[in-house]
CSV table of C-alpha atoms in Angstrom, one decimal:
chain,number,residue,atom,x,y,z
A,1,ASP,CA,17.3,1.3,8.5
A,2,PRO,CA,15.6,1.1,11.9
A,3,GLY,CA,15.2,4.9,12.0
A,4,ARG,CA,12.9,4.9,8.9
A,5,ALA,CA,9.9,3.5,10.8
A,6,ASN,CA,8.6,3.6,14.3
A,7,PHE,CA,7.3,0.3,15.8
A,8,LYS,CA,5.3,-0.2,18.9
A,9,PHE,CA,4.0,-3.5,20.4
A,10,ALA,CA,0.2,-3.7,20.1
A,11,GLU,CA,-0.9,-7.1,21.4
A,12,SER,CA,-0.2,-10.8,21.7
A,13,THR,CA,-2.3,-12.9,19.5
A,14,SER,CA,-2.5,-16.3,17.7
A,15,VAL,CA,-1.1,-16.6,14.2
A,16,GLY,CA,-2.6,-19.8,12.9
A,17,GLU,CA,-1.9,-22.2,15.7
A,18,GLU,CA,1.2,-20.4,16.9
A,19,ALA,CA,1.7,-17.7,19.5
A,20,GLY,CA,2.2,-14.4,17.7
A,21,ALA,CA,2.5,-10.7,18.3
A,22,VAL,CA,1.2,-7.6,16.5
A,23,TYR,CA,3.3,-4.5,16.1
A,24,ASP,CA,1.9,-1.2,14.9
A,25,PHE,CA,4.2,1.0,12.8
A,26,LYS,CA,4.4,4.5,11.3
A,27,VAL,CA,6.5,5.6,8.4
A,28,PRO,CA,6.8,9.4,8.3
A,29,LEU,CA,6.5,11.3,5.0
A,30,ALA,CA,10.3,12.1,4.9
A,31,ASN,CA,11.0,8.3,5.0
A,32,SER,CA,8.3,7.1,2.7
A,33,ASP,CA,9.3,4.7,-0.1
A,34,TRP,CA,5.7,3.8,-1.1
A,35,ALA,CA,4.6,5.2,-4.4
A,36,ILE,CA,0.9,5.4,-5.3
A,37,THR,CA,0.1,6.4,-8.9
A,38,VAL,CA,-3.4,7.4,-10.0
A,39,GLY,CA,-4.3,9.1,-13.2
A,40,GLY,CA,-0.8,10.3,-13.9
A,41,GLN,CA,-0.2,11.6,-10.4
A,42,THR,CA,2.2,9.9,-8.1
A,43,LEU,CA,2.2,10.2,-4.3
A,44,HIS,CA,4.8,9.1,-1.7
A,45,PRO,CA,2.6,9.3,1.4
A,46,ALA,CA,3.4,8.9,5.1
A,47,TYR,CA,1.8,5.5,6.1
A,48,SER,CA,1.0,3.4,9.1
A,49,GLY,CA,-0.1,-0.2,9.7
A,50,SER,CA,0.5,-3.4,11.5
A,51,VAL,CA,2.7,-6.4,11.2
A,52,TRP,CA,1.9,-9.9,12.6
A,53,LEU,CA,4.8,-12.1,13.7
A,54,ILE,CA,5.4,-15.6,15.0
A,55,LYS,CA,6.9,-15.1,18.4
A,56,SER,CA,9.2,-18.1,18.3
A,57,THR,CA,10.8,-17.4,15.0
A,58,GLY,CA,10.2,-13.7,14.3
A,59,GLN,CA,8.7,-14.6,10.9
A,60,VAL,CA,6.4,-12.0,9.4
A,61,ARG,CA,3.0,-13.5,8.5
A,62,ARG,CA,0.9,-10.5,7.6
A,63,ILE,CA,1.5,-6.8,6.9
A,64,GLU,CA,-1.2,-4.2,6.6
A,65,TYR,CA,-0.7,-0.5,5.9
A,66,GLY,CA,-2.6,2.5,4.6
A,67,ALA,CA,-1.7,6.0,3.4
A,68,ASP,CA,-2.0,8.8,6.0
A,69,LYS,CA,-3.0,12.4,5.3
A,70,ILE,CA,-3.5,12.0,1.5
A,71,PRO,CA,-3.4,15.5,0.0
A,72,LYS,CA,-6.9,16.9,-1.0
A,73,ASP,CA,-5.8,17.3,-4.7
A,74,PHE,CA,-4.9,13.5,-5.1
A,75,PRO,CA,-7.6,11.5,-6.9
A,76,ASP,CA,-8.0,8.8,-4.1
A,77,ASP,CA,-8.7,9.6,-0.5
A,78,GLU,CA,-8.0,6.1,0.8
A,79,VAL,CA,-5.4,3.5,-0.1
A,80,GLN,CA,-4.7,0.4,1.9
A,81,THR,CA,-2.6,-2.7,1.3
A,82,ALA,CA,-2.4,-6.1,3.0
A,83,VAL,CA,0.0,-9.0,2.3
A,84,ASP,CA,-0.2,-12.5,3.9
A,85,TYR,CA,2.8,-14.8,4.0
A,86,GLU,CA,3.2,-18.6,4.6
A,87,GLU,CA,5.9,-21.2,4.6
A,88,VAL,CA,5.7,-22.8,1.1
A,89,SER,CA,7.3,-26.1,0.0
A,90,LEU,CA,9.0,-25.9,-3.4
A,91,GLY,CA,9.5,-29.7,-3.6
A,92,THR,CA,12.5,-29.6,-1.2
A,93,PRO,CA,12.7,-30.3,2.5
A,94,THR,CA,13.3,-26.6,3.0
A,95,LYS,CA,10.2,-24.4,3.1
A,96,TYR,CA,10.4,-20.7,2.1
A,97,LEU,CA,8.4,-17.8,3.5
A,98,LEU,CA,6.6,-16.4,0.5
A,99,PRO,CA,3.6,-14.1,-0.1
A,100,VAL,CA,0.4,-16.1,-0.6
A,101,LYS,CA,-2.2,-13.3,-0.9
A,102,ALA,CA,-2.2,-9.6,-1.3
A,103,GLU,CA,-5.1,-7.0,-1.4
A,104,VAL,CA,-5.1,-3.4,-2.4
A,105,LEU,CA,-8.1,-1.2,-1.7
A,106,ALA,CA,-8.4,2.3,-3.2
A,107,CYS,CA,-11.3,4.7,-2.9
A,108,ASN,CA,-12.0,7.7,-5.2
A,109,ARG,CA,-12.1,11.0,-3.5
A,110,GLY,CA,-15.5,12.2,-2.4
A,111,THR,CA,-17.3,9.1,-3.7
A,112,SER,CA,-18.3,5.7,-2.4
A,113,PHE,CA,-16.6,4.1,-5.4
A,114,CYS,CA,-13.7,1.8,-4.3
A,115,THR,CA,-11.7,-0.8,-6.1
A,116,LYS,CA,-10.3,-3.9,-4.5
A,117,ASN,CA,-7.6,-5.9,-6.2
A,118,THR,CA,-6.9,-9.3,-4.8
A,119,ILE,CA,-3.9,-11.3,-5.8
A,120,GLU,CA,-3.3,-15.0,-4.9
A,121,PHE,CA,0.2,-16.4,-5.3
A,122,ARG,CA,0.2,-20.2,-5.9
A,123,ASN,CA,1.9,-22.9,-7.9
A,124,TYR,CA,5.4,-21.6,-6.9
A,125,HIS,CA,8.2,-23.4,-8.6
A,126,LYS,CA,11.9,-23.5,-7.7
A,127,TYR,CA,14.3,-23.0,-10.6
A,128,SER,CA,18.0,-23.6,-10.2
A,129,GLY,CA,21.0,-24.0,-12.4
A,130,GLU,CA,24.7,-24.5,-12.3
A,131,SER,CA,27.5,-22.9,-14.2
A,132,THR,CA,31.3,-23.0,-14.4
A,133,ILE,CA,33.5,-20.1,-15.3
A,134,VAL,CA,36.9,-21.0,-16.7
A,135,PHE,CA,39.5,-18.2,-17.1
A,136,LYS,CA,42.2,-18.9,-19.7
């Protein structure tokens, strides 16, 4: 739904060796589908961030976003996420755009204590199967 977020061109850039573009976006509180859970509390915040695209294909290569205006009674006062995407071969001529790395940064309210969770996606495998359904 294009009305759920507001996008604005930010800059032209390079994405790897290709011409790219960065768009900034904002998702208002009423349209937020992002759930952050800490210590039994769940928050659906407004959030904003940026998306990096390859100009020639429109492929997304990176998404970064962070929570906006976190309520003062929530345990964390900063939460940010970033996901990097690349075309990955799964042993076939076709490559697939898949996440290769994700990071989540969360900082406890009123402290300098932050946690950073880094996830690397690798060793992807393609699984397939065939079936036949016969009605009698």
